[in-house]
CSV table of C-alpha atoms in Angstrom, one decimal:
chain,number,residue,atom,x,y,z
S,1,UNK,CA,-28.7,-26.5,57.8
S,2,UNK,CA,-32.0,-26.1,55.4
S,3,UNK,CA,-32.2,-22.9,54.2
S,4,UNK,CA,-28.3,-22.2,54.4
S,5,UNK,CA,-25.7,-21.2,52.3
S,6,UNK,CA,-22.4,-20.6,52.4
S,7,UNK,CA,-20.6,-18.6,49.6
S,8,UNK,CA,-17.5,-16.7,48.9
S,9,UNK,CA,-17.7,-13.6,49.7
S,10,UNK,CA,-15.4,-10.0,48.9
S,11,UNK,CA,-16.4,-8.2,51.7
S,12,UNK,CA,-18.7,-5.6,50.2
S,13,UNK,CA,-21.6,-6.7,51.3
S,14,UNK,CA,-22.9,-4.1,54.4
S,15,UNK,CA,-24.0,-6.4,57.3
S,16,UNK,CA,-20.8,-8.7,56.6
S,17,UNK,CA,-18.8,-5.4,57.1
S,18,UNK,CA,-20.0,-5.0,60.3
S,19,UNK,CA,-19.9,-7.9,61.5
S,20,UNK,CA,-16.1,-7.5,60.6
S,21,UNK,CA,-16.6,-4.4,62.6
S,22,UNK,CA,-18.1,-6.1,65.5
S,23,UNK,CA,-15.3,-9.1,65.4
S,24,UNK,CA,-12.7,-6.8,65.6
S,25,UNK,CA,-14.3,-4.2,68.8
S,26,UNK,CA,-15.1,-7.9,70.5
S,27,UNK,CA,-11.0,-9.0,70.3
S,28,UNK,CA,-10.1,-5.2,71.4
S,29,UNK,CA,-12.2,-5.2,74.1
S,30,UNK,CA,-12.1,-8.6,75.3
S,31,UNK,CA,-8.0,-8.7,74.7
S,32,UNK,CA,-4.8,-7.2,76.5
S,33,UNK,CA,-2.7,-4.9,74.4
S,34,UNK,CA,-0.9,-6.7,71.4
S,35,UNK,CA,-2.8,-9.6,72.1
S,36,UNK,CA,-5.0,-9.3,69.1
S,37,UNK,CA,-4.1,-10.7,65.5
S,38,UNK,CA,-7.7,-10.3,63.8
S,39,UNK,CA,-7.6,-9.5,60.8
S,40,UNK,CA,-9.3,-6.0,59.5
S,41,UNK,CA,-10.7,-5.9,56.0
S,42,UNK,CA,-7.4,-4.9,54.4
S,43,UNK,CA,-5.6,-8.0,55.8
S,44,UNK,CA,-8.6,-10.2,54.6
S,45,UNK,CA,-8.7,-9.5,51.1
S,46,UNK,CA,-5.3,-10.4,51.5
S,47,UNK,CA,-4.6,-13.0,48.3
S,48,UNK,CA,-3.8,-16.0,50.9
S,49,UNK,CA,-7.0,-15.5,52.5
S,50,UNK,CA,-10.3,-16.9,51.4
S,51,UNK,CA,-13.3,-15.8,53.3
S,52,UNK,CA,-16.6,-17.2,53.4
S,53,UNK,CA,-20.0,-16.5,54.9
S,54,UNK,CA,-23.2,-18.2,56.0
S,55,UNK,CA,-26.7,-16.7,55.1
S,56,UNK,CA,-30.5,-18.0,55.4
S,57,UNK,CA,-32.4,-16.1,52.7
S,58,UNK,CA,-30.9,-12.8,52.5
S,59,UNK,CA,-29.4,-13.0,56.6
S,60,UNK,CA,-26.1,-13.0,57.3
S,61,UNK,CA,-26.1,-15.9,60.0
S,62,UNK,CA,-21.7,-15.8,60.3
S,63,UNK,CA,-18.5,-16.1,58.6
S,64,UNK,CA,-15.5,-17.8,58.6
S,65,UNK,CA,-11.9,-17.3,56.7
S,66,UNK,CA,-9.0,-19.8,55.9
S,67,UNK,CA,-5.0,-18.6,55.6
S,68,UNK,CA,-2.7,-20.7,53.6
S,69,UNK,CA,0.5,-20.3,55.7
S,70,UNK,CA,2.1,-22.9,53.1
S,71,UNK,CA,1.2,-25.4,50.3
S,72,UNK,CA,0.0,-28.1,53.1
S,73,UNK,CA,-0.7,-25.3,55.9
S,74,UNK,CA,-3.6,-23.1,56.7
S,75,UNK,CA,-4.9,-21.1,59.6
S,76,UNK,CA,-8.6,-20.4,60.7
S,77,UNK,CA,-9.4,-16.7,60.6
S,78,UNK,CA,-12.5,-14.0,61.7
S,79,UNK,CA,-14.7,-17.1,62.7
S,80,UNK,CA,-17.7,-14.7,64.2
S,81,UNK,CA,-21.6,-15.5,64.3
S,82,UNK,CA,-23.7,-12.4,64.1
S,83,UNK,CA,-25.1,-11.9,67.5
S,84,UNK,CA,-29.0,-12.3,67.1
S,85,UNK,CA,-28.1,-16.0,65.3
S,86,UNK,CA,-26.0,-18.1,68.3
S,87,UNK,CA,-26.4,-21.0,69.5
S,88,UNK,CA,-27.9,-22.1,66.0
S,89,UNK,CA,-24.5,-24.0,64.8
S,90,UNK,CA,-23.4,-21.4,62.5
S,91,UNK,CA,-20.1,-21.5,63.8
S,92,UNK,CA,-19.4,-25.5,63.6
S,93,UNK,CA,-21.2,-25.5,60.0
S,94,UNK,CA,-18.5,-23.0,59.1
S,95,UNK,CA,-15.5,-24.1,60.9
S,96,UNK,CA,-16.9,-28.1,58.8
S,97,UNK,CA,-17.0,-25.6,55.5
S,98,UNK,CA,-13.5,-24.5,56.9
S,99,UNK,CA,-12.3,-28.2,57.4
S,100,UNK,CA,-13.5,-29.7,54.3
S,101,UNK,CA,-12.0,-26.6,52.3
S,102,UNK,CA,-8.7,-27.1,54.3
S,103,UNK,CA,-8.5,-31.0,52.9
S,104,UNK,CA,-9.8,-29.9,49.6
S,105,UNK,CA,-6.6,-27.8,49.1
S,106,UNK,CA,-4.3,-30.6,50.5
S,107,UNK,CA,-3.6,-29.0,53.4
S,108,UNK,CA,-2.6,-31.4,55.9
S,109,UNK,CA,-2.4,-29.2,59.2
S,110,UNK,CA,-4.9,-27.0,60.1
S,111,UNK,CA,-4.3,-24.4,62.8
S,112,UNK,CA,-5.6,-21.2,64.7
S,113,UNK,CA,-4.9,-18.6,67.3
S,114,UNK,CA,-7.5,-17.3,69.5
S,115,UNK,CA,-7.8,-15.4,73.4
S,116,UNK,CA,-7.7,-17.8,76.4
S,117,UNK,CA,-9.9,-15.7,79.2
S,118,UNK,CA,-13.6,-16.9,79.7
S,119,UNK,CA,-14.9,-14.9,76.3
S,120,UNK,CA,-13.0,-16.9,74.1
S,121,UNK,CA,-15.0,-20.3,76.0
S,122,UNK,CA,-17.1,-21.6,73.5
S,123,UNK,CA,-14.3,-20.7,70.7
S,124,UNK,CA,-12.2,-23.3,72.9
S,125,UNK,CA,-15.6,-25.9,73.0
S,126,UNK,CA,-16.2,-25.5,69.2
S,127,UNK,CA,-12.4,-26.3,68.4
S,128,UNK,CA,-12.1,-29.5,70.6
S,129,UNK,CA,-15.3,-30.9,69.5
S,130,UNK,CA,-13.8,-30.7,65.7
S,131,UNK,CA,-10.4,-32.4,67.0
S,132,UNK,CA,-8.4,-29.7,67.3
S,133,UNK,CA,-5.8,-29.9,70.2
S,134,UNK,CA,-3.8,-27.3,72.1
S,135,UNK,CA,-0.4,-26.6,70.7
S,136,UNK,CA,2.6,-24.0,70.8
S,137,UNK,CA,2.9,-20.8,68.9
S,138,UNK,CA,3.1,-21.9,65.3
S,139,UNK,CA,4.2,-18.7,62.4
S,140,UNK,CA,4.8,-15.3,63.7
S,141,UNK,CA,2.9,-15.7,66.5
S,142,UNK,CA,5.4,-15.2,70.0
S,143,UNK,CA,2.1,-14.3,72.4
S,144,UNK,CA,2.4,-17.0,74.9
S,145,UNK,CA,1.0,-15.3,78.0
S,146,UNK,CA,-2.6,-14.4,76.3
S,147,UNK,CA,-2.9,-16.4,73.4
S,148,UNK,CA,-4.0,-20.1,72.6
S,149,UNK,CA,-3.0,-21.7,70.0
S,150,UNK,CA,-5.0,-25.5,68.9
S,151,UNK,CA,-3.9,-27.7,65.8
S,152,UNK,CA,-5.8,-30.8,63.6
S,153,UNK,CA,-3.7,-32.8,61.9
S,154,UNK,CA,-5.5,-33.3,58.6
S,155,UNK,CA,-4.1,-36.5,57.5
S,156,UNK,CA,-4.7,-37.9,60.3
S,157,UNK,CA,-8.2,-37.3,61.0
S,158,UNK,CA,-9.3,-38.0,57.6
């Protein structure tokens, strides 16, 4: 969008901290026990973890992260939009950033886990509009009871 940026970001920044902060309370609360696999600052600053951000000026509008699970694999992480910016399309300009990062790295699958009760609805909208489609339990995720899983073949959809 006009205005927008997206950039890299190390997790330093305040409002993107919590925002993390927020992410995290939202999957406790809205979550069974050892249902959530969010990640908490630590786990993103993990080396196979790349996260990004969306700001207008100096406001954080959302962010996003990507996983490489292998050379041609890669799992969407934290996608959040800070509460006072919804329904603005933060969330599918980052998941596209996400996408288009994914194919830039060769990654030819591109996967996610996220809740399946009503607060995880739009999450489930957003991924079918980009042409992901439900599939199984994929890495070291078992959680079948809770848990949805969705897929985009890369290759294919290129």
């Amino acid at each position: 969008m006009k205005g927008w940026t997206i950039r890299r970001d190390d997790l330093t920044h305040p409002d993107v901290l919590d925002l993390l902060d927020l992410h995290l309370r939202a999957a406790f609360e809205n979550s069974p026990p050892g249902s959530v696999f969010a990640l908490d600052a630590s786990g993103l600053r993990d080396p196979s973890v790349t996260v990004w951000t969306a700001w207008e000026d100096e406001v954080l509008l959302g962010m996003g992260a990507l996983k490489q699970l292998d050379p041609t694999w890669g799992e969407v992480k934290s996608m959040r939009t800070a509460p006072a910016q919804l329904r603005r399309g933060v969330a599918g300009v980052l998941l596209d950033h996400l996408v288009a990062e994914a194919r830039a790295r060769g990654y030819r699958r591109l996967s996610l886990e996220t809740g399946s009760n009503a607060p995880f609805a739009a999450a489930h909208a957003l991924y079918r509009r980009a042409g992901f489609v439900e599939c199984a339990p994929f890495g070291d995720y078992h959680d079948t009871v809770f848990a949805q899983y969705f897929t985009k073949d890369l290759a294919a959809s290129a």
